[in-house]
Amino acid sequence: GNSVTQMEGPVTLSEEAFLTINCTYTATGYPSLFWYVQYPGEGLQLLLKATKADDKGSNKGFEATYRKETTSFHLEKGSVQVSDSAVYFCALNSGGGADGLTFGKGTHLIIQP
Amino acid sequence: NAGVTQTPKFRVLKTGQSMTLLCAQDMNHEYMYWYRQDPGMGLRLIHYSVGEGTTAKGEVPDGYNVSRLKKQNFLLGLESAAPSQTSVYFCASNLRGLTEKLFFGSGTQLSVL
């Protein structure tokens, strides 16, 4: 079956630090990969996505590259801000099926001024 | 445009009580989902629906029932609440075949004492 593994949190960084949140996956076929962000008290929002190998998704300064050879989709940002504090979820969908996305457990990111 | 609306936002139940969570979307989406979010567990799919009058079990369906009598509404019922059902519940929806454009509600925080 499908599964997503994310690094455990919380991750605490200082403002302007470099961010990496690791994500690896197991899936049949060729899944689409996603990063979702959840701000306090809100639902999840799509941050970025990649639909095939070597694609790079990017949004709001965040980037992630679909690495088929290492089955990874690590999230990176060059200089984080306090407003980036949130929970980040890696997710996959294999084949656009009706049973939604498979999510990782989430990584809580805390940015200190 | 309201998107995905969940009611109520908060609820406290006693063990054995019943309740229904309502999810409404105004985007004419065919697919709707109920997830639960627990610390260290990420999001887990409870039930989903691919259209009016149809529902299917997800990863953790036990103790819950659902109904999709109208396309825009997806109801999640707890017939006899248990403390293990204390969680944050999220509804989500998307157009058929567009799982990457999954829209989430803001969540319902449920405590079962």
mmCIF file of C-alpha atoms in Angstrom:
data_model
loop_
_atom_site.group_PDB
_atom_site.id
_atom_site.type_symbol
_atom_site.label_atom_id
_atom_site.label_comp_id
_atom_site.label_asym_id
_atom_site.label_seq_id
_atom_site.Cartn_x
_atom_site.Cartn_y
_atom_site.Cartn_z
ATOM 1 C CA GLY A 1 0.000 0.000 0.000
ATOM 2 C CA ASN A 2 0.888 3.662 -0.159
ATOM 3 C CA SER A 3 2.705 5.375 2.682
ATOM 4 C CA VAL A 4 4.463 8.652 3.402
ATOM 5 C CA THR A 5 7.205 9.155 5.975
ATOM 6 C CA GLN A 6 8.160 12.600 7.250
ATOM 7 C CA MET A 7 10.798 13.718 9.684
ATOM 8 C CA GLU A 8 9.572 14.027 13.245
ATOM 9 C CA GLY A 9 8.976 17.439 14.725
ATOM 10 C CA PRO A 10 8.804 19.925 16.113
ATOM 11 C CA VAL A 11 11.479 21.629 14.071
ATOM 12 C CA THR A 12 12.598 24.914 15.613
ATOM 13 C CA LEU A 13 14.608 27.418 13.588
ATOM 14 C CA SER A 14 15.600 31.033 13.813
ATOM 15 C CA GLU A 15 14.251 33.551 11.336
ATOM 16 C CA GLU A 16 16.207 33.602 8.037
ATOM 17 C CA ALA A 17 17.550 30.083 8.563
ATOM 18 C CA PHE A 18 17.532 27.463 5.809
ATOM 19 C CA LEU A 19 14.751 24.888 6.038
ATOM 20 C CA THR A 20 14.626 21.266 4.954
ATOM 21 C CA ILE A 21 11.789 18.917 5.867
ATOM 22 C CA ASN A 22 12.406 15.398 4.645
ATOM 23 C CA CYS A 23 9.720 13.287 3.006
ATOM 24 C CA THR A 24 9.991 9.813 1.502
ATOM 25 C CA TYR A 25 7.243 7.683 0.087
ATOM 26 C CA THR A 26 6.208 4.191 -0.908
ATOM 27 C CA ALA A 27 3.659 3.829 -3.668
ATOM 28 C CA THR A 28 2.628 1.707 -6.595
ATOM 29 C CA GLY A 29 2.954 3.251 -10.010
ATOM 30 C CA TYR A 30 3.848 6.877 -10.463
ATOM 31 C CA PRO A 31 2.205 9.010 -7.807
ATOM 32 C CA SER A 32 1.669 12.728 -7.717
ATOM 33 C CA LEU A 33 3.321 14.344 -4.695
ATOM 34 C CA PHE A 34 2.159 17.270 -2.586
ATOM 35 C CA TRP A 35 3.058 19.470 0.321
ATOM 36 C CA TYR A 36 0.193 20.883 2.357
ATOM 37 C CA VAL A 37 0.450 23.518 5.085
ATOM 38 C CA GLN A 38 -1.823 23.937 8.087
ATOM 39 C CA TYR A 39 -1.767 27.229 9.964
ATOM 40 C CA PRO A 40 -3.084 27.295 13.544
ATOM 41 C CA GLY A 41 -6.841 26.834 13.725
ATOM 42 C CA GLU A 42 -7.243 26.303 9.997
ATOM 43 C CA GLY A 43 -7.661 23.476 7.514
ATOM 44 C CA LEU A 44 -4.955 22.252 5.189
ATOM 45 C CA GLN A 45 -3.955 24.280 2.148
ATOM 46 C CA LEU A 46 -2.024 23.054 -0.855
ATOM 47 C CA LEU A 47 1.482 24.553 -0.813
ATOM 48 C CA LEU A 48 3.014 22.923 -3.873
ATOM 49 C CA LYS A 49 2.893 19.809 -5.988
ATOM 50 C CA ALA A 50 4.795 17.747 -8.543
ATOM 51 C CA THR A 51 3.231 15.220 -10.847
ATOM 52 C CA LYS A 52 6.202 13.405 -12.413
ATOM 53 C CA ALA A 53 9.824 12.561 -11.795
ATOM 54 C CA ASP A 54 12.279 15.488 -11.719
ATOM 55 C CA ASP A 55 9.463 18.034 -11.556
ATOM 56 C CA LYS A 56 10.047 20.871 -9.110
ATOM 57 C CA GLY A 57 7.081 22.354 -7.309
ATOM 58 C CA SER A 58 7.443 25.846 -5.883
ATOM 59 C CA ASN A 59 5.339 28.421 -4.071
ATOM 60 C CA LYS A 60 5.930 31.241 -1.561
ATOM 61 C CA GLY A 61 9.683 30.594 -1.590
ATOM 62 C CA PHE A 62 9.264 26.883 -0.836
ATOM 63 C CA GLU A 63 10.521 24.245 -3.253
ATOM 64 C CA ALA A 64 10.447 20.461 -3.538
ATOM 65 C CA THR A 65 11.799 18.191 -6.275
ATOM 66 C CA TYR A 66 10.252 14.840 -7.164
ATOM 67 C CA ARG A 67 13.124 12.333 -6.907
ATOM 68 C CA LYS A 68 12.005 8.963 -8.218
ATOM 69 C CA GLU A 69 15.371 7.293 -7.674
ATOM 70 C CA THR A 70 15.322 8.068 -3.960
ATOM 71 C CA THR A 71 11.495 8.132 -3.628
ATOM 72 C CA SER A 72 11.751 11.511 -1.939
ATOM 73 C CA PHE A 73 10.099 14.920 -2.046
ATOM 74 C CA HIS A 74 11.958 17.082 0.468
ATOM 75 C CA LEU A 75 10.630 20.559 1.224
ATOM 76 C CA GLU A 76 13.140 23.427 1.265
ATOM 77 C CA LYS A 77 13.167 27.174 1.802
ATOM 78 C CA GLY A 78 16.214 29.390 1.748
ATOM 79 C CA SER A 79 15.181 31.906 4.412
ATOM 80 C CA VAL A 80 12.251 31.202 6.712
ATOM 81 C CA GLN A 81 10.048 33.794 8.369
ATOM 82 C CA VAL A 82 8.044 33.739 11.592
ATOM 83 C CA SER A 83 4.899 33.573 9.444
ATOM 84 C CA ASP A 84 6.049 30.172 8.114
ATOM 85 C CA SER A 85 5.336 28.611 11.498
ATOM 86 C CA ALA A 86 2.787 25.895 10.786
ATOM 87 C CA VAL A 87 2.376 22.145 10.381
ATOM 88 C CA TYR A 88 3.556 20.774 7.033
ATOM 89 C CA PHE A 89 2.197 17.574 5.517
ATOM 90 C CA CYS A 90 3.683 15.567 2.694
ATOM 91 C CA ALA A 91 1.113 13.593 0.705
ATOM 92 C CA LEU A 92 0.730 11.450 -2.359
ATOM 93 C CA ASN A 93 -1.954 10.312 -4.733
ATOM 94 C CA SER A 94 -1.413 7.375 -7.015
ATOM 95 C CA GLY A 95 -3.632 7.512 -10.050
ATOM 96 C CA GLY A 96 -6.193 10.160 -9.174
ATOM 97 C CA GLY A 97 -8.266 7.659 -7.318
ATOM 98 C CA ALA A 98 -11.422 8.532 -5.440
ATOM 99 C CA ASP A 99 -9.963 7.626 -2.075
ATOM 100 C CA GLY A 100 -8.142 10.913 -1.728
ATOM 101 C CA LEU A 101 -4.584 11.474 -0.623
ATOM 102 C CA THR A 102 -2.266 9.525 1.660
ATOM 103 C CA PHE A 103 -0.717 11.910 4.190
ATOM 104 C CA GLY A 104 2.396 11.806 6.285
ATOM 105 C CA LYS A 105 2.120 12.465 10.006
ATOM 106 C CA GLY A 106 3.008 16.117 9.680
ATOM 107 C CA THR A 107 5.975 18.196 10.808
ATOM 108 C CA HIS A 108 5.415 21.094 13.169
ATOM 109 C CA LEU A 109 7.704 23.995 12.218
ATOM 110 C CA ILE A 110 8.389 26.761 14.724
ATOM 111 C CA ILE A 111 10.275 29.855 13.602
ATOM 112 C CA GLN A 112 11.661 32.087 16.335
ATOM 113 C CA PRO A 113 12.351 35.787 15.738
ATOM 114 C CA ASN B 1 -17.452 31.844 -2.206
ATOM 115 C CA ALA B 2 -17.641 29.874 1.056
ATOM 116 C CA GLY B 3 -15.728 26.783 -0.143
ATOM 117 C CA VAL B 4 -15.977 23.950 2.392
ATOM 118 C CA THR B 5 -17.884 24.736 5.575
ATOM 119 C CA GLN B 6 -17.959 22.509 8.630
ATOM 120 C CA THR B 7 -20.353 22.751 11.551
ATOM 121 C CA PRO B 8 -19.976 22.780 14.475
ATOM 122 C CA LYS B 9 -16.434 24.041 15.086
ATOM 123 C CA PHE B 10 -16.245 22.669 18.623
ATOM 124 C CA ARG B 11 -18.217 20.058 20.535
ATOM 125 C CA VAL B 12 -17.915 18.203 23.809
ATOM 126 C CA LEU B 13 -19.770 14.903 24.214
ATOM 127 C CA LYS B 14 -20.166 12.382 26.967
ATOM 128 C CA THR B 15 -19.384 8.747 26.254
ATOM 129 C CA GLY B 16 -22.351 7.093 24.567
ATOM 130 C CA GLN B 17 -23.890 10.262 23.182
ATOM 131 C CA SER B 18 -24.533 10.668 19.485
ATOM 132 C CA MET B 19 -23.936 13.560 17.152
ATOM 133 C CA THR B 20 -23.682 14.504 13.491
ATOM 134 C CA LEU B 21 -21.017 16.655 11.880
ATOM 135 C CA LEU B 22 -22.075 18.533 8.779
ATOM 136 C CA CYS B 23 -19.897 19.367 5.810
ATOM 137 C CA ALA B 24 -21.183 21.611 3.041
ATOM 138 C CA GLN B 25 -19.411 22.667 -0.158
ATOM 139 C CA ASP B 26 -20.605 25.138 -2.749
ATOM 140 C CA MET B 27 -18.151 24.229 -5.538
ATOM 141 C CA ASN B 28 -20.229 21.470 -7.142
ATOM 142 C CA HIS B 29 -17.574 18.898 -6.238
ATOM 143 C CA GLU B 30 -18.364 15.234 -6.819
ATOM 144 C CA TYR B 31 -15.918 13.816 -4.288
ATOM 145 C CA MET B 32 -16.077 14.456 -0.551
ATOM 146 C CA TYR B 33 -14.057 13.065 2.347
ATOM 147 C CA TRP B 34 -13.953 12.901 6.116
ATOM 148 C CA TYR B 35 -10.535 12.744 7.805
ATOM 149 C CA ARG B 36 -9.533 12.697 11.428
ATOM 150 C CA GLN B 37 -6.336 14.291 12.682
ATOM 151 C CA ASP B 38 -4.613 13.023 15.781
ATOM 152 C CA PRO B 39 -1.252 14.031 17.286
ATOM 153 C CA GLY B 40 1.563 11.982 15.779
ATOM 154 C CA MET B 41 -0.831 10.249 13.377
ATOM 155 C CA GLY B 42 -1.380 12.827 10.663
ATOM 156 C CA LEU B 43 -4.639 12.670 8.739
ATOM 157 C CA ARG B 44 -6.457 9.399 8.362
ATOM 158 C CA LEU B 45 -9.379 8.857 6.010
ATOM 159 C CA ILE B 46 -12.620 7.793 7.706
ATOM 160 C CA HIS B 47 -15.120 7.633 4.830
ATOM 161 C CA TYR B 48 -15.462 9.162 1.424
ATOM 162 C CA SER B 49 -18.073 9.664 -1.274
ATOM 163 C CA VAL B 50 -17.780 9.863 -5.036
ATOM 164 C CA GLY B 51 -21.266 11.201 -5.579
ATOM 165 C CA GLU B 52 -24.736 11.738 -4.254
ATOM 166 C CA GLY B 53 -26.103 8.599 -2.671
ATOM 167 C CA THR B 54 -22.760 6.743 -2.573
ATOM 168 C CA THR B 55 -20.270 6.298 0.267
ATOM 169 C CA ALA B 56 -17.243 4.102 0.912
ATOM 170 C CA LYS B 57 -15.013 3.185 3.848
ATOM 171 C CA GLY B 58 -11.601 4.663 4.314
ATOM 172 C CA GLU B 59 -8.751 3.639 6.574
ATOM 173 C CA VAL B 60 -10.511 4.061 9.946
ATOM 174 C CA PRO B 61 -14.295 3.727 9.444
ATOM 175 C CA ASP B 62 -15.292 1.872 12.636
ATOM 176 C CA GLY B 63 -17.640 3.774 14.934
ATOM 177 C CA TYR B 64 -18.707 6.226 12.230
ATOM 178 C CA ASN B 65 -21.465 6.388 9.645
ATOM 179 C CA VAL B 66 -21.884 8.784 6.755
ATOM 180 C CA SER B 67 -24.543 9.922 4.349
ATOM 181 C CA ARG B 68 -24.525 11.903 1.109
ATOM 182 C CA LEU B 69 -28.177 12.622 0.379
ATOM 183 C CA LYS B 70 -27.361 15.845 -1.451
ATOM 184 C CA LYS B 71 -24.331 16.502 -3.613
ATOM 185 C CA GLN B 72 -23.277 19.513 -1.579
ATOM 186 C CA ASN B 73 -23.524 17.879 1.854
ATOM 187 C CA PHE B 74 -21.601 15.058 3.516
ATOM 188 C CA LEU B 75 -22.625 14.096 7.032
ATOM 189 C CA LEU B 76 -20.504 12.208 9.544
ATOM 190 C CA GLY B 77 -22.338 10.499 12.390
ATOM 191 C CA LEU B 78 -21.182 9.089 15.673
ATOM 192 C CA GLU B 79 -23.908 6.818 17.057
ATOM 193 C CA SER B 80 -22.287 6.120 20.419
ATOM 194 C CA ALA B 81 -19.281 8.329 21.041
ATOM 195 C CA ALA B 82 -16.159 6.920 22.700
ATOM 196 C CA PRO B 83 -13.135 8.744 24.171
ATOM 197 C CA SER B 84 -11.023 7.265 21.350
ATOM 198 C CA GLN B 85 -13.012 9.444 18.968
ATOM 199 C CA THR B 86 -11.651 12.614 20.541
ATOM 200 C CA SER B 87 -9.975 14.240 17.563
ATOM 201 C CA VAL B 88 -10.068 17.047 15.059
ATOM 202 C CA TYR B 89 -12.227 16.185 12.083
ATOM 203 C CA PHE B 90 -11.676 17.638 8.633
ATOM 204 C CA CYS B 91 -13.920 17.520 5.624
ATOM 205 C CA ALA B 92 -12.499 17.912 2.141
ATOM 206 C CA SER B 93 -13.791 17.898 -1.412
ATOM 207 C CA ASN B 94 -12.597 17.954 -4.988
ATOM 208 C CA LEU B 95 -13.810 17.677 -8.531
ATOM 209 C CA ARG B 96 -13.746 14.196 -10.041
ATOM 210 C CA GLY B 97 -10.230 13.345 -11.188
ATOM 211 C CA LEU B 98 -8.638 16.445 -9.638
ATOM 212 C CA THR B 99 -7.340 15.167 -6.324
ATOM 213 C CA GLU B 100 -4.514 17.698 -6.462
ATOM 214 C CA LYS B 101 -7.116 20.420 -6.002
ATOM 215 C CA LEU B 102 -8.420 19.179 -2.702
ATOM 216 C CA PHE B 103 -10.193 21.814 -0.606
ATOM 217 C CA PHE B 104 -10.397 21.470 3.172
ATOM 218 C CA GLY B 105 -12.773 22.835 5.758
ATOM 219 C CA SER B 106 -11.432 24.498 8.890
ATOM 220 C CA GLY B 107 -12.105 21.509 11.112
ATOM 221 C CA THR B 108 -14.284 20.380 14.016
ATOM 222 C CA GLN B 109 -12.646 19.832 17.379
ATOM 223 C CA LEU B 110 -14.483 17.038 19.189
ATOM 224 C CA SER B 111 -13.851 15.942 22.762
ATOM 225 C CA VAL B 112 -15.512 12.836 24.180
ATOM 226 C CA LEU B 113 -15.381 12.625 27.955
#
